[in-house]
mmCIF file of C-alpha atoms in Angstrom:
data_model
loop_
_atom_site.group_PDB
_atom_site.id
_atom_site.type_symbol
_atom_site.label_atom_id
_atom_site.label_comp_id
_atom_site.label_asym_id
_atom_site.label_seq_id
_atom_site.Cartn_x
_atom_site.Cartn_y
_atom_site.Cartn_z
ATOM 1 C CA MET W 6 69.363 86.411 -16.599
ATOM 2 C CA ILE W 7 71.172 89.601 -17.113
ATOM 3 C CA ASN W 8 68.634 92.324 -16.619
ATOM 4 C CA SER W 9 69.144 95.930 -17.294
ATOM 5 C CA ALA W 10 65.426 96.796 -16.178
ATOM 6 C CA GLU W 11 66.527 98.413 -12.970
ATOM 7 C CA LYS W 12 68.367 101.381 -14.616
ATOM 8 C CA PRO W 13 66.361 104.878 -14.224
ATOM 9 C CA THR W 14 64.329 105.172 -17.294
ATOM 10 C CA PRO W 15 61.735 108.041 -17.475
ATOM 11 C CA SER W 16 58.003 107.247 -18.031
ATOM 12 C CA ALA W 17 56.970 107.075 -21.565
ATOM 13 C CA THR W 18 54.014 107.691 -23.795
ATOM 14 C CA ALA W 19 54.829 104.717 -25.924
ATOM 15 C CA THR W 20 56.838 101.558 -25.557
ATOM 16 C CA ILE W 21 58.146 99.527 -28.428
ATOM 17 C CA ILE W 22 58.575 95.940 -27.503
ATOM 18 C CA ILE W 23 60.872 93.402 -29.366
ATOM 19 C CA GLY W 24 61.663 89.772 -28.740
ATOM 20 C CA VAL W 25 64.795 88.583 -30.367
ATOM 21 C CA ARG W 26 66.699 85.185 -30.690
ATOM 22 C CA ASN W 27 69.904 84.621 -32.824
ATOM 23 C CA ALA W 28 69.620 87.815 -34.706
ATOM 24 C CA GLY W 29 73.001 87.431 -36.096
ATOM 25 C CA CYS W 30 74.093 90.167 -38.528
ATOM 26 C CA GLY W 31 70.733 91.862 -38.286
ATOM 27 C CA VAL W 32 71.543 93.084 -34.765
ATOM 28 C CA ASP W 33 73.213 96.358 -36.067
ATOM 29 C CA SER W 34 70.467 97.502 -38.347
ATOM 30 C CA MET W 35 67.773 96.770 -35.657
ATOM 31 C CA ALA W 36 69.767 98.569 -33.100
ATOM 32 C CA THR W 37 70.087 101.664 -35.297
ATOM 33 C CA ARG W 38 66.422 101.714 -36.194
ATOM 34 C CA LEU W 39 65.459 101.367 -32.480
ATOM 35 C CA LEU W 40 67.765 103.983 -31.267
ATOM 36 C CA GLU W 41 66.366 106.496 -33.832
ATOM 37 C CA ALA W 42 62.758 105.602 -32.871
ATOM 38 C CA VAL W 43 63.299 106.222 -29.272
ATOM 39 C CA GLY W 44 65.231 109.428 -29.836
ATOM 40 C CA GLY W 45 61.814 111.122 -29.901
ATOM 41 C CA SER W 46 60.131 112.573 -26.683
ATOM 42 C CA GLY W 47 58.087 110.077 -24.843
ATOM 43 C CA VAL W 48 59.215 106.692 -26.459
ATOM 44 C CA ASP W 49 61.138 103.995 -24.731
ATOM 45 C CA ALA W 50 61.600 100.264 -25.696
ATOM 46 C CA VAL W 51 61.948 96.794 -24.000
ATOM 47 C CA VAL W 52 64.149 94.244 -25.687
ATOM 48 C CA ILE W 53 64.065 90.684 -24.478
ATOM 49 C CA ASP W 54 66.882 88.340 -25.805
ATOM 50 C CA ASP W 55 65.381 84.933 -25.541
ATOM 51 C CA GLY W 56 68.517 82.852 -24.980
ATOM 52 C CA SER W 57 70.598 83.666 -28.022
ATOM 53 C CA THR W 58 73.587 81.671 -28.657
ATOM 54 C CA ASP W 59 75.094 83.481 -31.459
ATOM 55 C CA GLY W 60 76.348 86.549 -29.614
ATOM 56 C CA THR W 61 73.283 88.497 -30.105
ATOM 57 C CA GLY W 62 72.903 89.470 -26.400
ATOM 58 C CA GLU W 63 76.369 90.739 -26.230
ATOM 59 C CA ALA W 64 75.850 92.618 -29.409
ATOM 60 C CA LEU W 65 72.649 94.359 -27.955
ATOM 61 C CA ALA W 66 74.276 95.246 -24.841
ATOM 62 C CA ALA W 67 77.147 96.909 -26.431
ATOM 63 C CA ALA W 68 74.595 98.878 -28.661
ATOM 64 C CA PHE W 69 72.297 99.956 -26.190
ATOM 65 C CA ASP W 70 74.860 100.739 -23.462
ATOM 66 C CA GLY W 71 74.209 104.157 -21.899
ATOM 67 C CA SER W 72 70.772 104.456 -23.434
ATOM 68 C CA PRO W 73 68.225 105.334 -20.635
ATOM 69 C CA SER W 74 65.283 104.682 -22.938
ATOM 70 C CA ILE W 75 66.092 100.992 -23.740
ATOM 71 C CA THR W 76 65.423 98.160 -21.379
ATOM 72 C CA LEU W 77 67.602 95.181 -22.400
ATOM 73 C CA VAL W 78 66.760 91.821 -20.611
ATOM 74 C CA ARG W 79 68.889 88.762 -21.617
ATOM 75 C CA HIS W 80 67.977 85.315 -20.805
ATOM 76 C CA ALA W 81 70.336 82.176 -20.912
ATOM 77 C CA GLU W 82 67.411 79.852 -21.948
ATOM 78 C CA SER W 83 64.789 80.283 -24.589
ATOM 79 C CA ALA W 84 61.100 80.559 -23.207
ATOM 80 C CA GLY W 85 59.333 81.398 -26.617
ATOM 81 C CA ILE W 86 58.245 84.653 -27.990
ATOM 82 C CA ALA W 87 54.772 84.561 -26.269
ATOM 83 C CA ALA W 88 56.433 84.250 -22.739
ATOM 84 C CA ARG W 89 58.965 86.984 -23.710
ATOM 85 C CA ARG W 90 56.254 89.456 -24.846
ATOM 86 C CA ASN W 91 54.435 89.072 -21.620
ATOM 87 C CA GLU W 92 57.442 89.643 -19.611
ATOM 88 C CA ALA W 93 58.283 92.806 -21.659
ATOM 89 C CA LEU W 94 54.657 94.067 -21.092
ATOM 90 C CA ARG W 95 55.383 94.105 -17.290
ATOM 91 C CA LEU W 96 58.418 96.169 -17.987
ATOM 92 C CA ALA W 97 56.869 98.612 -20.366
ATOM 93 C CA ARG W 98 56.556 102.126 -19.060
ATOM 94 C CA GLY W 99 54.550 103.401 -22.056
ATOM 95 C CA GLU W 100 50.772 103.949 -21.933
ATOM 96 C CA LEU W 101 50.687 102.774 -25.590
ATOM 97 C CA ILE W 102 52.539 99.574 -26.833
ATOM 98 C CA TRP W 103 53.921 98.824 -30.241
ATOM 99 C CA PHE W 104 55.195 95.159 -30.999
ATOM 100 C CA VAL W 105 57.830 94.738 -33.785
ATOM 101 C CA ASP W 106 60.164 92.042 -35.002
ATOM 102 C CA HIS W 107 63.801 92.747 -35.534
ATOM 103 C CA ASP W 108 64.036 91.654 -38.952
ATOM 104 C CA ASP W 109 61.282 93.619 -40.638
ATOM 105 C CA GLU W 110 61.203 97.101 -41.971
ATOM 106 C CA TRP W 111 59.599 99.578 -39.436
ATOM 107 C CA SER W 112 60.837 103.016 -38.140
ATOM 108 C CA GLY W 113 59.967 105.812 -35.654
ATOM 109 C CA ALA W 114 57.927 107.345 -38.362
ATOM 110 C CA GLY W 115 55.508 104.519 -38.526
ATOM 111 C CA LEU W 116 55.165 104.926 -34.695
ATOM 112 C CA ALA W 117 54.668 108.545 -35.083
ATOM 113 C CA THR W 118 51.514 107.744 -37.406
ATOM 114 C CA LEU W 119 50.253 105.322 -35.087
ATOM 115 C CA LEU W 120 50.537 107.840 -32.093
ATOM 116 C CA ALA W 121 48.939 110.705 -33.996
ATOM 117 C CA ASN W 122 45.703 108.468 -34.355
ATOM 118 C CA ALA W 123 45.599 107.186 -30.838
ATOM 119 C CA GLY W 124 43.688 109.804 -29.320
ATOM 120 C CA GLY W 125 40.519 108.486 -27.767
ATOM 121 C CA ALA W 126 41.027 104.978 -29.299
ATOM 122 C CA ASP W 127 42.294 102.000 -27.137
ATOM 123 C CA VAL W 128 43.600 100.168 -30.442
ATOM 124 C CA VAL W 129 44.791 101.467 -33.633
ATOM 125 C CA PHE W 130 44.408 99.212 -36.769
ATOM 126 C CA ALA W 131 46.885 100.342 -39.775
ATOM 127 C CA ARG W 132 48.134 98.692 -42.720
ATOM 128 C CA ALA W 133 51.015 96.407 -43.267
ATOM 129 C CA ASP W 134 52.733 94.933 -46.445
ATOM 130 C CA PHE W 135 54.476 91.711 -47.080
ATOM 131 C CA ALA W 136 57.700 91.936 -49.287
ATOM 132 C CA TRP W 137 59.397 88.990 -50.651
ATOM 133 C CA GLY W 138 61.864 90.825 -52.800
ATOM 134 C CA PRO W 139 63.677 94.206 -53.162
ATOM 135 C CA GLY W 140 61.512 95.626 -55.965
ATOM 136 C CA ALA W 141 58.310 97.824 -55.636
ATOM 137 C CA GLY W 142 56.500 95.159 -57.361
ATOM 138 C CA ASP W 143 57.630 92.401 -54.711
ATOM 139 C CA ARG W 144 55.064 93.308 -52.030
ATOM 140 C CA ARG W 145 51.411 93.056 -51.295
ATOM 141 C CA LEU W 146 48.936 94.120 -48.513
ATOM 142 C CA VAL W 147 48.797 91.595 -45.547
ATOM 143 C CA ASP W 148 46.689 93.464 -43.119
ATOM 144 C CA GLY W 149 44.550 96.647 -42.879
ATOM 145 C CA VAL W 150 41.795 98.403 -44.457
ATOM 146 C CA ALA W 151 42.326 100.630 -47.447
ATOM 147 C CA ASP W 152 39.820 103.412 -46.444
ATOM 148 C CA ALA W 153 40.393 106.898 -47.836
ATOM 149 C CA GLU W 154 40.395 108.568 -44.550
ATOM 150 C CA PRO W 155 40.938 107.375 -40.813
ATOM 151 C CA ARG W 156 37.651 106.436 -38.919
ATOM 152 C CA THR W 157 36.805 105.476 -35.440
ATOM 153 C CA ILE W 158 34.634 102.355 -34.796
ATOM 154 C CA PRO W 159 33.259 100.616 -31.759
ATOM 155 C CA ARG W 160 34.742 97.340 -30.541
ATOM 156 C CA GLU W 161 31.751 95.381 -31.969
ATOM 157 C CA ALA W 162 32.873 96.556 -35.629
ATOM 158 C CA GLY W 163 36.441 95.627 -34.914
ATOM 159 C CA ALA W 164 35.614 92.332 -33.478
ATOM 160 C CA ARG W 165 33.729 91.527 -36.811
ATOM 161 C CA MET W 166 36.679 92.736 -38.726
ATOM 162 C CA ILE W 167 38.784 90.037 -36.985
ATOM 163 C CA ILE W 168 36.192 87.238 -37.212
ATOM 164 C CA ASP W 169 35.623 88.107 -41.015
ATOM 165 C CA GLY W 170 39.332 88.333 -41.802
ATOM 166 C CA THR W 171 39.368 91.910 -42.858
ATOM 167 C CA ILE W 172 41.729 92.548 -39.977
ATOM 168 C CA HIS W 173 44.430 89.958 -39.347
ATOM 169 C CA GLY W 174 46.079 88.880 -35.848
ATOM 170 C CA PHE W 175 49.440 90.547 -36.617
ATOM 171 C CA LEU W 176 50.726 92.614 -33.712
ATOM 172 C CA TRP W 177 53.010 94.924 -35.646
ATOM 173 C CA SER W 178 50.202 96.594 -37.709
ATOM 174 C CA LYS W 179 48.442 97.841 -34.518
ATOM 175 C CA LEU W 180 49.034 100.041 -31.556
ATOM 176 C CA PHE W 181 47.606 99.032 -28.152
ATOM 177 C CA ARG W 182 46.552 100.940 -25.059
ATOM 178 C CA ARG W 183 48.434 99.200 -22.377
ATOM 179 C CA ALA W 184 45.343 98.822 -20.093
ATOM 180 C CA VAL W 185 43.371 96.668 -22.816
ATOM 181 C CA LEU W 186 46.192 94.041 -23.121
ATOM 182 C CA GLY W 187 45.717 93.095 -19.524
ATOM 183 C CA VAL W 188 48.035 90.713 -17.604
ATOM 184 C CA ASP W 189 49.888 88.114 -19.941
ATOM 185 C CA PRO W 190 47.653 88.457 -22.950
ATOM 186 C CA PHE W 191 49.627 85.920 -25.037
ATOM 187 C CA PRO W 192 49.123 82.196 -24.171
ATOM 188 C CA LEU W 193 52.284 80.192 -23.962
ATOM 189 C CA GLN W 194 51.920 78.115 -27.150
ATOM 190 C CA VAL W 195 54.177 77.681 -29.900
ATOM 191 C CA SER W 196 52.297 79.464 -32.408
ATOM 192 C CA GLN W 197 49.019 81.857 -32.935
ATOM 193 C CA SER W 198 49.497 83.662 -29.657
ATOM 194 C CA ASP W 199 49.380 86.929 -31.471
ATOM 195 C CA ILE W 200 45.887 86.870 -32.502
ATOM 196 C CA VAL W 201 44.638 85.907 -28.986
ATOM 197 C CA GLY W 202 46.327 89.007 -27.603
ATOM 198 C CA VAL W 203 44.789 91.096 -30.293
ATOM 199 C CA ALA W 204 41.451 89.529 -29.644
ATOM 200 C CA ARG W 205 41.650 90.179 -25.956
ATOM 201 C CA ALA W 206 42.522 93.819 -26.624
ATOM 202 C CA VAL W 207 39.812 94.329 -28.970
ATOM 203 C CA GLU W 208 37.449 92.755 -26.484
ATOM 204 C CA ALA W 209 38.353 95.106 -23.929
ATOM 205 C CA ALA W 210 38.397 98.178 -26.090
ATOM 206 C CA ARG W 211 35.984 100.931 -26.044
ATOM 207 C CA ALA W 212 36.985 102.393 -29.444
ATOM 208 C CA ILE W 213 39.178 101.399 -32.431
ATOM 209 C CA ARG W 214 40.793 103.638 -34.822
ATOM 210 C CA VAL W 215 41.245 102.321 -38.291
ATOM 211 C CA ILE W 216 43.738 104.274 -40.504
ATOM 212 C CA PRO W 217 44.956 103.682 -44.214
ATOM 213 C CA ASP W 218 48.605 104.180 -43.420
ATOM 214 C CA VAL W 219 51.142 101.445 -44.097
ATOM 215 C CA VAL W 220 53.330 101.506 -40.990
ATOM 216 C CA TYR W 221 55.118 98.207 -41.363
ATOM 217 C CA VAL W 222 56.702 95.973 -44.111
ATOM 218 C CA TYR W 223 57.008 92.139 -42.979
ATOM 219 C CA ARG W 224 59.621 90.158 -44.540
ATOM 220 C CA ARG W 225 59.720 86.404 -44.141
ATOM 221 C CA GLN W 226 63.170 85.457 -43.245
ATOM 222 C CA PRO W 227 64.750 82.280 -41.698
ATOM 223 C CA GLY W 228 65.944 82.415 -38.126
ATOM 224 C CA SER W 229 63.169 84.696 -36.790
ATOM 225 C CA ILE W 230 62.163 84.379 -33.342
ATOM 226 C CA THR W 231 58.493 84.213 -34.253
ATOM 227 C CA ARG W 232 58.712 82.065 -37.342
ATOM 228 C CA SER W 233 61.232 79.274 -36.520
ATOM 229 C CA ARG W 234 58.725 76.618 -35.593
ATOM 230 C CA THR W 235 57.128 73.536 -36.901
ATOM 231 C CA PRO W 236 53.261 73.368 -37.720
ATOM 232 C CA ASP W 237 51.126 72.780 -34.610
ATOM 233 C CA ILE W 238 47.517 72.329 -35.372
ATOM 234 C CA ARG W 239 46.721 72.162 -31.711
ATOM 235 C CA ALA W 240 47.962 75.559 -31.166
ATOM 236 C CA LEU W 241 45.811 76.846 -34.083
ATOM 237 C CA ALA W 242 42.756 75.017 -32.686
ATOM 238 C CA SER W 243 43.526 76.653 -29.332
ATOM 239 C CA ALA W 244 43.617 80.210 -30.973
ATOM 240 C CA HIS W 245 40.558 79.425 -32.980
ATOM 241 C CA ASP W 246 38.686 78.478 -29.705
ATOM 242 C CA SER W 247 40.155 81.499 -27.799
ATOM 243 C CA VAL W 248 39.088 83.986 -30.408
ATOM 244 C CA LEU W 249 35.579 82.918 -30.771
ATOM 245 C CA GLY W 250 35.456 82.863 -27.190
ATOM 246 C CA LEU W 251 36.473 86.403 -26.830
ATOM 247 C CA LEU W 252 34.841 87.848 -29.994
ATOM 248 C CA GLY W 253 32.286 85.448 -31.216
ATOM 249 C CA SER W 254 29.216 87.015 -29.623
ATOM 250 C CA PHE W 255 29.890 90.083 -31.706
ATOM 251 C CA ALA W 256 29.636 88.003 -35.059
ATOM 252 C CA THR W 257 26.666 86.118 -36.704
ATOM 253 C CA ALA W 258 26.494 82.435 -36.924
ATOM 254 C CA ALA W 259 27.684 82.666 -40.596
ATOM 255 C CA GLY W 260 30.455 84.820 -39.574
ATOM 256 C CA ARG W 261 31.731 82.237 -36.898
ATOM 257 C CA ASP W 262 31.429 79.388 -39.339
ATOM 258 C CA THR W 263 33.444 81.293 -41.980
ATOM 259 C CA PHE W 264 36.056 81.928 -39.367
ATOM 260 C CA THR W 265 36.251 78.449 -38.536
ATOM 261 C CA ALA W 266 36.548 77.489 -42.436
ATOM 262 C CA ARG W 267 39.055 80.179 -43.133
ATOM 263 C CA PHE W 268 41.273 80.429 -39.934
ATOM 264 C CA LEU W 269 41.051 76.663 -38.721
ATOM 265 C CA CYS W 270 40.242 74.201 -41.344
ATOM 266 C CA LEU W 271 41.791 75.811 -44.393
ATOM 267 C CA ALA W 272 44.751 77.406 -42.727
ATOM 268 C CA ALA W 273 45.669 74.026 -41.184
ATOM 269 C CA VAL W 274 45.764 72.229 -44.468
ATOM 270 C CA ASN W 275 47.220 75.228 -46.375
ATOM 271 C CA THR W 276 50.257 75.605 -43.746
ATOM 272 C CA ALA W 277 50.877 71.768 -44.267
ATOM 273 C CA VAL W 278 50.979 72.100 -47.900
ATOM 274 C CA ARG W 279 53.139 75.219 -47.884
ATOM 275 C CA TRP W 280 55.730 73.604 -45.427
ATOM 276 C CA GLY W 281 55.968 70.474 -47.142
ATOM 277 C CA VAL W 282 55.235 68.297 -43.974
ATOM 278 C CA PRO W 283 55.673 64.362 -44.206
ATOM 279 C CA ARG W 284 52.679 62.205 -45.323
ATOM 280 C CA PRO W 285 51.774 61.161 -41.817
ATOM 281 C CA VAL W 286 51.497 64.622 -40.798
ATOM 282 C CA MET W 287 49.423 65.721 -43.774
ATOM 283 C CA ARG W 288 46.969 62.779 -43.175
ATOM 284 C CA GLU W 289 46.641 63.817 -39.570
ATOM 285 C CA THR W 290 46.156 67.419 -40.409
ATOM 286 C CA VAL W 291 43.552 66.648 -43.063
ATOM 287 C CA ARG W 292 41.831 64.443 -40.945
ATOM 288 C CA ALA W 293 41.554 67.007 -38.144
ATOM 289 C CA ALA W 294 40.370 69.790 -40.665
ATOM 290 C CA SER W 295 37.726 67.429 -42.014
ATOM 291 C CA GLY W 296 36.336 66.884 -38.502
ATOM 292 C CA TRP W 297 36.273 70.557 -37.861
ATOM 293 C CA ALA W 298 34.591 71.188 -41.288
ATOM 294 C CA ARG W 299 31.738 68.676 -40.662
ATOM 295 C CA PRO W 300 29.198 70.853 -38.767
ATOM 296 C CA LEU W 301 29.874 73.813 -40.733
ATOM 297 C CA ASP W 302 26.933 75.422 -42.623
ATOM 298 C CA LEU W 303 28.368 75.653 -46.152
ATOM 299 C CA ARG W 304 25.530 77.674 -47.462
ATOM 300 C CA ALA W 305 26.199 80.327 -44.872
ATOM 301 C CA VAL W 306 29.889 80.168 -45.806
ATOM 302 C CA ALA W 307 29.284 80.330 -49.619
ATOM 303 C CA GLY W 308 27.344 83.633 -48.860
ATOM 304 C CA ARG W 309 30.814 85.003 -47.613
ATOM 305 C CA SER W 310 33.063 83.112 -50.079
ATOM 306 C CA ARG W 311 32.286 80.656 -52.602
ATOM 307 C CA PRO W 312 35.955 79.368 -53.041
ATOM 308 C CA LEU W 313 36.106 78.760 -49.214
ATOM 309 C CA ALA W 314 32.958 76.977 -49.220
ATOM 310 C CA ALA W 315 34.107 74.885 -52.093
ATOM 311 C CA ALA W 316 37.356 73.994 -50.228
ATOM 312 C CA MET W 317 35.064 72.855 -47.116
ATOM 313 C CA SER W 318 32.991 70.725 -49.571
ATOM 314 C CA LEU W 319 36.255 68.893 -50.385
ATOM 315 C CA LEU W 320 37.060 68.470 -46.815
ATOM 316 C CA LYS W 321 33.677 66.913 -46.233
ATOM 317 C CA VAL W 322 33.320 64.875 -49.234
ATOM 318 C CA ALA W 323 36.870 63.988 -50.445
ATOM 319 C CA PRO W 324 39.298 65.179 -47.963
ATOM 320 C CA PRO W 325 42.566 64.060 -49.552
ATOM 321 C CA LEU W 326 41.718 66.036 -52.526
ATOM 322 C CA LEU W 327 42.145 69.549 -50.669
ATOM 323 C CA PRO W 328 46.010 69.230 -50.628
ATOM 324 C CA VAL W 329 46.173 68.480 -54.071
ATOM 325 C CA ALA W 330 43.989 71.514 -54.970
ATOM 326 C CA LEU W 331 46.025 73.864 -52.670
ATOM 327 C CA ARG W 332 49.327 72.787 -54.201
ATOM 328 C CA THR W 333 48.192 73.469 -57.805
ATOM 329 C CA ALA W 334 46.736 76.879 -56.592
ATOM 330 C CA LEU W 335 49.720 77.679 -54.576
ATOM 331 C CA GLY W 336 52.078 77.123 -57.596
ATOM 332 C CA THR W 337 49.751 79.186 -59.919
ATOM 333 C CA LEU W 338 49.878 82.125 -57.391
ATOM 334 C CA ASP W 339 53.652 81.816 -56.783
ATOM 335 C CA ALA W 340 54.199 81.825 -60.684
ATOM 336 C CA LEU W 341 52.074 84.950 -61.116
ATOM 337 C CA ARG W 342 53.855 86.877 -58.327
ATOM 338 C CA SER W 343 57.288 85.952 -59.842
ATOM 339 C CA LEU W 344 56.063 87.122 -63.248
ATOM 340 C CA ARG W 345 54.627 90.365 -61.939
ATOM 341 C CA SER W 346 57.975 90.862 -60.072
ATOM 342 C CA LEU W 347 59.940 90.330 -63.320
ATOM 343 C CA VAL W 348 57.615 92.774 -65.220
ATOM 344 C CA ALA W 349 58.129 95.397 -62.617
ATOM 345 C CA ARG W 350 61.724 95.242 -63.027
ATOM 346 C CA THR W 351 61.888 95.622 -66.764
#
């Protein structure tokens, strides 16, 4: 491990945390963005290179050489994004924490918006977009609440937003007070560690600020440290259990059943369909999802979402039909998005 954490860095109001592995040609743009973000008063950053093998570590060291506001830690071996985020938290000097990914769109202006709304709140829920192309029509909202004005809510209301799916488990659309994240908030699993960390922060929070501003644009790209993995339904089930263990007491029985149906059952099959997993993996996934769906109260789920209840009915009555239905629905959705993008460009 090559560690620059011992260099004298002043205390900070906020710390930006980034985990990087094999960033390739994206290093320069990320480094420029980060140097601009820490140029303001009271902002520093911790960057963890998780065993890159393509020269990323060397490029980062050259880019950040001489910057007292950026702590760079380089590892020879990969331990995964959850371990590196936990490590970065131990090195963070800021009272407030913002997690970002190197290959998405974010800026110091987004952080400034989050910080401006952090007074009196332990967590800030902002908005984020998902962009799949260069045009203005090639994006959609993936997290956040489109309220006209910012508002402050108690943790109970924030917990229900997570359980209901109004707010998702993405880290980058949120700002956290360091104290509510605790020690090692992210479980060491291949995926879904983010939402567990969010749930832990919400459970420990006193007040949450909800703002309508889009502070982040997520782009799905190959090679990302957080996206280069294979489906793991065990990680999904573990995250589901952790979130309900932390926040389930703030939700109704119907809310908990709906969370299980959406986050666990449907997500497992949907991910397998999207990624085109082999037939044996699909059969295992559908079998597991069917078992999770069996005890659900579908009347309660239908009260929240009839399409979701219909999907759970298929899992209970004719499990193999759900992947077929999802392939059809996803194909139609992708075609509509492509059409909207084409129309927006003409």
